[in-house]
Amino acid sequence: MKKFLSVILVLAISLCGVFALVGCSKNESKNFDMVFITDGGTISDGAYNQSAWNGVKEFAEEENMSCRYYQPNVDDNGNLDADTVGKYIKLAVDGKAKYIVMQGEKMAVAVDKYAPQFGDVNFLLVDAAPHAEGSTTIDGFNNVMTVTFDTLQAGYLAGYTSVAKGYNKVGYLGSVSDKSSASYGAGFVQGVAKAADESGIPVLCDYANYDAEDLDYDYSFTIQPVYQKITISKETTYKVKVKNGLGSGVYADGENVTITADKPAKGKAFDHWEVKSNTEGVKDKKVNISSDKKSTMNLLVGDCDCTIKAVYKDVKTFQIIVAKSADLSLSSLYDTYNVEENSTTLVTAPAAESGMTFDHWECDDKDAVEDVNSPSTNVKVTNKDITIIPVYVKSDVPTFDVTVYGGTGSGSYRSGDHVSVVADPPKDGYMFYKWENVDNQGLSTGIAMTNEYCYTTDFEMIDRYSSIAETMYNNGTQVIFGGGNSQAESIFTATWKMSEQVYAFGYGYDQSSMGNCLTSVVTDYRVAVVNALKDYKGGSYYEGNCSNNCLYVVDMSTQKTYKDKDGNEVEDKNYNEGYANVYKALGDGTIKPNLPADDVRTVVNSKCMTLNYWVK
């Protein structure tokens, strides 16, 4: 009986968990005319989900239709699987939905896969187009209508507004390989030129494609240890000599130093540490180490100079061979570890080359490697040599090169990677002082070391694209726009590092919550959803632009007055005549921004704007 009740309870909890995921509605009915499926975010995200959901609700209310939303689960990395979305599509279909609305690129593959299965249901996909997974070919279906936005016009509004608000040094940071970014950027510089020529005031516009091969900028940076003469130190210092290991140097009294034994030779294994005081009258036991049995331990510096020696014992050993390939030629070897039989050793893959990233380990003995997907993993050796091969692939996100002069740790790393660096031992008469890091423009890299005053330390690789925005700001740029590219948040990152007040210009939705946001050009999902549903036609697309009020800039108004809640005519303090005229001209086609084939400089012809194009 208890077992039966337990099963019932588990089922009840499971069902509650399922229905907790599918949103909420005032309507108790299981059937709904319209269903909005979020991209995994909430309908109160202050961005695209909320705006699209507001459009669904508005249309449903006008047409006297019922509606609800579903919020699918995302995985630990924030990814949304197409089959997961498919379950909610089927749930909506079972609920007799006439319309299913979704937004964003995350939903493109799901619509491509499931819309053909439900030909009687009308799908609306906002700001994306259906395509199969791994394909760039857009597929059209008779029951799918897509919503696009005129990003040329959006960029034009952002450029015009930047100057109209009084700034004469503006910038665009974008991607040469992203069509959306190219469109936003081209519109931006043309809008800047329009505003500059109207005002007659000279305007400088920086323009940088951060992933262009000919970009006049280098994201790599260097790290190096700084040593100082012992005589300069005002603290009491002691000399530490490590034999058969790392950690030699001169250190301040009370400093905690990590000491690591060298890797054992063939037929040897680390056994213990021997310590000896090198200061007359101070006994050896004053050498304060945390363990004499661990190959990596800590020394608390004080009382005496000392020598610390790693001692090895004779044992039967086998090799862990880290190689580029299975041929095991000398040129293919990365590293070797001599280890005792039936032991486990931590092995770390060499740092990736530029543009690459570690993917997995290959090993004939599948049970030997604890985690084949981790660059640092335990490898178990029983009674034979083991060869493991680290496999690298082209990184799908930016990588940044780090060169360590006077130490180890050089490599190519992605944002979020853990990087360890170790300084070379100092020359006689010198002691390690601190780490120094600088990029190739002489600017701070922005990395935060765990302890910059320790000869062995680590840090987490950060987004280096913010450095190009920093350079723009340091050169006097006041506002930078990054519409349409995946690294636009790097601009906001850079604004917080400046001592003067500088701004980022947001896009897509109102990004004022990010701070240091001058304003944002908004692609209005709410209006676009309402308009598209009113004029729904499967197999077609609806373009949001200035002619149908699907674009606008926050805090910029096209109307001189508005009516308050009491019906009184009130002057709109956000009205800007120039902006209003440009908005109207974009809407009726009087102004038609151009999209260049490759170089944005070809679309600019301005008397008052100078375009600083960042190429070598």
Short mmCIF file of C-alpha atoms in Angstrom, two decimals, residues 5-197:
data_model
loop_
_atom_site.label_atom_id
_atom_site.label_comp_id
_atom_site.label_asym_id
_atom_site.label_seq_id
_atom_site.Cartn_x
_atom_site.Cartn_y
_atom_site.Cartn_z
CA LEU A 5 0.82 5.71 -2.53
CA SER A 6 4.41 6.64 -3.29
CA VAL A 7 3.88 6.00 -6.99
CA ILE A 8 0.71 8.14 -6.96
CA LEU A 9 2.57 10.95 -5.16
CA VAL A 10 5.47 10.87 -7.64
CA LEU A 11 3.02 11.00 -10.56
CA ALA A 12 1.20 13.93 -8.98
CA ILE A 13 4.43 15.87 -8.44
CA SER A 14 5.55 15.11 -12.00
CA LEU A 15 2.28 16.37 -13.46
CA CYS A 16 2.49 19.54 -11.38
CA GLY A 17 6.00 20.08 -12.72
CA VAL A 18 4.83 19.72 -16.32
CA PHE A 19 1.94 22.15 -16.04
CA ALA A 20 4.08 24.65 -14.14
CA LEU A 21 6.06 25.12 -17.34
CA VAL A 22 3.22 26.07 -19.64
CA GLY A 23 2.54 29.60 -18.51
CA CYS A 24 -0.69 30.98 -17.13
CA SER A 25 -4.03 32.29 -18.29
CA LYS A 26 -7.19 33.58 -16.70
CA ASN A 27 -9.14 31.21 -18.92
CA GLU A 28 -9.73 27.78 -17.36
CA SER A 29 -10.36 26.14 -20.74
CA LYS A 30 -7.78 23.77 -22.21
CA ASN A 31 -8.47 25.10 -25.72
CA PHE A 32 -7.10 28.40 -26.97
CA ASP A 33 -7.41 30.17 -30.31
CA MET A 34 -3.89 31.58 -30.10
CA VAL A 35 -0.72 30.30 -28.43
CA PHE A 36 2.57 32.12 -27.99
CA ILE A 37 5.63 29.94 -27.31
CA THR A 38 8.54 31.84 -25.77
CA ASP A 39 12.17 31.17 -26.65
CA GLY A 40 12.67 29.84 -23.13
CA GLY A 41 12.56 33.29 -21.56
CA THR A 42 9.72 34.79 -19.59
CA ILE A 43 6.93 37.03 -20.86
CA SER A 44 8.15 39.69 -18.45
CA ASP A 45 11.72 39.82 -19.81
CA GLY A 46 11.35 43.48 -20.78
CA ALA A 47 12.46 42.50 -24.28
CA TYR A 48 11.35 40.37 -27.22
CA ASN A 49 9.19 37.76 -25.47
CA GLN A 50 7.24 40.40 -23.58
CA SER A 51 6.77 42.60 -26.64
CA ALA A 52 5.60 39.70 -28.84
CA TRP A 53 3.24 38.41 -26.13
CA ASN A 54 1.74 41.87 -25.77
CA GLY A 55 1.04 41.81 -29.50
CA VAL A 56 -0.66 38.42 -29.25
CA LYS A 57 -2.83 39.61 -26.36
CA GLU A 58 -3.76 42.84 -28.15
CA PHE A 59 -4.80 41.04 -31.34
CA ALA A 60 -6.71 38.37 -29.40
CA GLU A 61 -8.64 41.03 -27.47
CA GLU A 62 -9.53 42.93 -30.64
CA GLU A 63 -10.73 39.75 -32.36
CA ASN A 64 -12.43 38.31 -29.25
CA MET A 65 -10.16 35.27 -29.27
CA SER A 66 -8.65 33.32 -26.39
CA CYS A 67 -4.87 33.13 -25.95
CA ARG A 68 -2.18 31.73 -23.72
CA TYR A 69 1.59 31.24 -23.67
CA TYR A 70 3.99 28.36 -23.07
CA GLN A 71 7.52 28.73 -21.72
CA PRO A 72 9.72 25.77 -22.73
CA ASN A 73 12.66 24.54 -20.70
CA VAL A 74 16.19 25.40 -21.83
CA ASP A 75 19.28 23.34 -21.00
CA ASP A 76 22.09 24.40 -18.66
CA ASN A 77 23.73 26.38 -21.46
CA GLY A 78 20.55 28.26 -22.32
CA ASN A 79 19.95 26.26 -25.51
CA LEU A 80 16.48 25.30 -26.68
CA ASP A 81 16.07 22.00 -28.49
CA ALA A 82 13.71 21.92 -31.50
CA ASP A 83 12.07 18.72 -30.27
CA THR A 84 11.36 20.36 -26.92
CA VAL A 85 9.61 23.19 -28.74
CA GLY A 86 7.80 20.55 -30.81
CA LYS A 87 6.13 19.18 -27.68
CA TYR A 88 4.60 22.59 -27.00
CA ILE A 89 3.56 22.98 -30.62
CA LYS A 90 1.71 19.67 -30.35
CA LEU A 91 0.19 20.80 -27.06
CA ALA A 92 -1.10 23.95 -28.77
CA VAL A 93 -2.45 21.94 -31.71
CA ASP A 94 -4.24 19.55 -29.34
CA GLY A 95 -5.75 22.65 -27.74
CA LYS A 96 -7.31 23.64 -31.10
CA ALA A 97 -5.01 26.64 -31.62
CA LYS A 98 -5.65 28.49 -34.88
CA TYR A 99 -2.46 30.57 -34.57
CA ILE A 100 0.91 29.70 -33.04
CA VAL A 101 3.29 32.64 -32.61
CA MET A 102 7.01 32.34 -31.91
CA GLN A 103 9.93 34.75 -32.03
CA GLY A 104 13.65 34.64 -32.61
CA GLU A 105 16.23 32.46 -34.27
CA LYS A 106 15.94 29.78 -31.57
CA MET A 107 12.54 28.86 -33.02
CA ALA A 108 13.52 28.76 -36.70
CA VAL A 109 14.49 25.07 -36.78
CA ALA A 110 11.43 24.03 -34.75
CA VAL A 111 9.07 25.83 -37.15
CA ASP A 112 10.86 24.29 -40.13
CA LYS A 113 10.47 20.82 -38.65
CA TYR A 114 6.94 20.94 -37.24
CA ALA A 115 4.92 23.47 -39.27
CA PRO A 116 4.58 21.04 -42.24
CA GLN A 117 3.09 18.46 -39.88
CA PHE A 118 0.17 20.75 -38.98
CA GLY A 119 -0.96 22.34 -42.23
CA ASP A 120 -4.27 23.59 -40.77
CA VAL A 121 -2.52 25.74 -38.14
CA ASN A 122 -1.24 29.24 -38.94
CA PHE A 123 2.33 29.86 -37.73
CA LEU A 124 3.79 33.35 -37.26
CA LEU A 125 7.58 33.49 -36.81
CA VAL A 126 8.94 36.90 -35.76
CA ASP A 127 12.43 38.13 -36.69
CA ALA A 128 13.59 34.78 -38.07
CA ALA A 129 12.93 32.50 -41.03
CA PRO A 130 12.38 28.70 -41.05
CA HIS A 131 15.42 26.61 -41.93
CA ALA A 132 16.66 23.11 -41.23
CA GLU A 133 19.27 22.55 -38.54
CA GLY A 134 22.76 23.30 -39.83
CA SER A 135 21.40 24.89 -43.01
CA THR A 136 21.32 28.52 -44.13
CA THR A 137 18.68 27.84 -46.80
CA ILE A 138 15.37 29.45 -45.89
CA ASP A 139 12.34 27.22 -46.35
CA GLY A 140 8.86 28.51 -47.13
CA PHE A 141 5.60 26.89 -46.04
CA ASN A 142 2.03 27.78 -46.94
CA ASN A 143 1.07 27.93 -43.27
CA VAL A 144 4.02 30.06 -42.07
CA MET A 145 4.21 33.84 -42.19
CA THR A 146 7.45 35.50 -41.13
CA VAL A 147 8.05 38.98 -39.75
CA THR A 148 11.18 40.86 -40.74
CA PHE A 149 12.39 44.36 -39.87
CA ASP A 150 14.04 46.99 -42.04
CA THR A 151 17.36 47.16 -40.19
CA LEU A 152 18.72 49.72 -42.66
CA GLN A 153 16.01 52.12 -41.49
CA ALA A 154 16.62 51.16 -37.85
CA GLY A 155 20.33 51.89 -38.20
CA TYR A 156 19.55 55.16 -39.97
CA LEU A 157 17.37 56.28 -37.05
CA ALA A 158 20.15 55.38 -34.58
CA GLY A 159 22.77 57.31 -36.56
CA TYR A 160 20.58 60.37 -37.03
CA THR A 161 19.56 60.40 -33.35
CA SER A 162 23.17 60.11 -32.11
CA VAL A 163 24.02 63.40 -33.81
CA ALA A 164 20.63 65.03 -33.20
CA LYS A 165 21.21 64.59 -29.46
CA GLY A 166 24.31 66.76 -29.74
CA TYR A 167 27.20 64.31 -30.19
CA ASN A 168 29.81 64.91 -32.89
CA LYS A 169 32.06 61.90 -32.25
CA VAL A 170 30.15 58.68 -32.77
CA GLY A 171 31.02 55.11 -33.69
CA TYR A 172 29.74 51.79 -34.97
CA LEU A 173 31.13 48.41 -33.87
CA GLY A 174 29.88 45.51 -35.95
CA SER A 175 30.57 42.27 -37.78
CA VAL A 176 31.68 41.96 -41.38
CA SER A 177 30.27 38.42 -41.61
CA ASP A 178 26.78 39.19 -40.28
CA LYS A 179 24.20 40.49 -42.79
CA SER A 180 22.08 42.07 -40.07
CA SER A 181 25.09 43.90 -38.65
CA ALA A 182 26.12 45.13 -42.10
CA SER A 183 22.61 46.51 -42.63
CA TYR A 184 22.45 48.25 -39.24
CA GLY A 185 25.94 49.69 -39.77
CA ALA A 186 25.27 50.99 -43.27
CA GLY A 187 22.08 52.67 -42.10
CA PHE A 188 23.89 54.13 -39.11
CA VAL A 189 26.61 55.95 -41.08
CA GLN A 190 24.04 57.31 -43.55
CA GLY A 191 21.89 58.59 -40.69
CA VAL A 192 24.95 60.23 -39.10
CA ALA A 193 25.81 61.88 -42.42
CA LYS A 194 22.26 63.20 -42.81
CA ALA A 195 22.24 64.78 -39.35
CA ALA A 196 25.76 66.20 -39.76
CA ASP A 197 24.94 67.81 -43.12
#
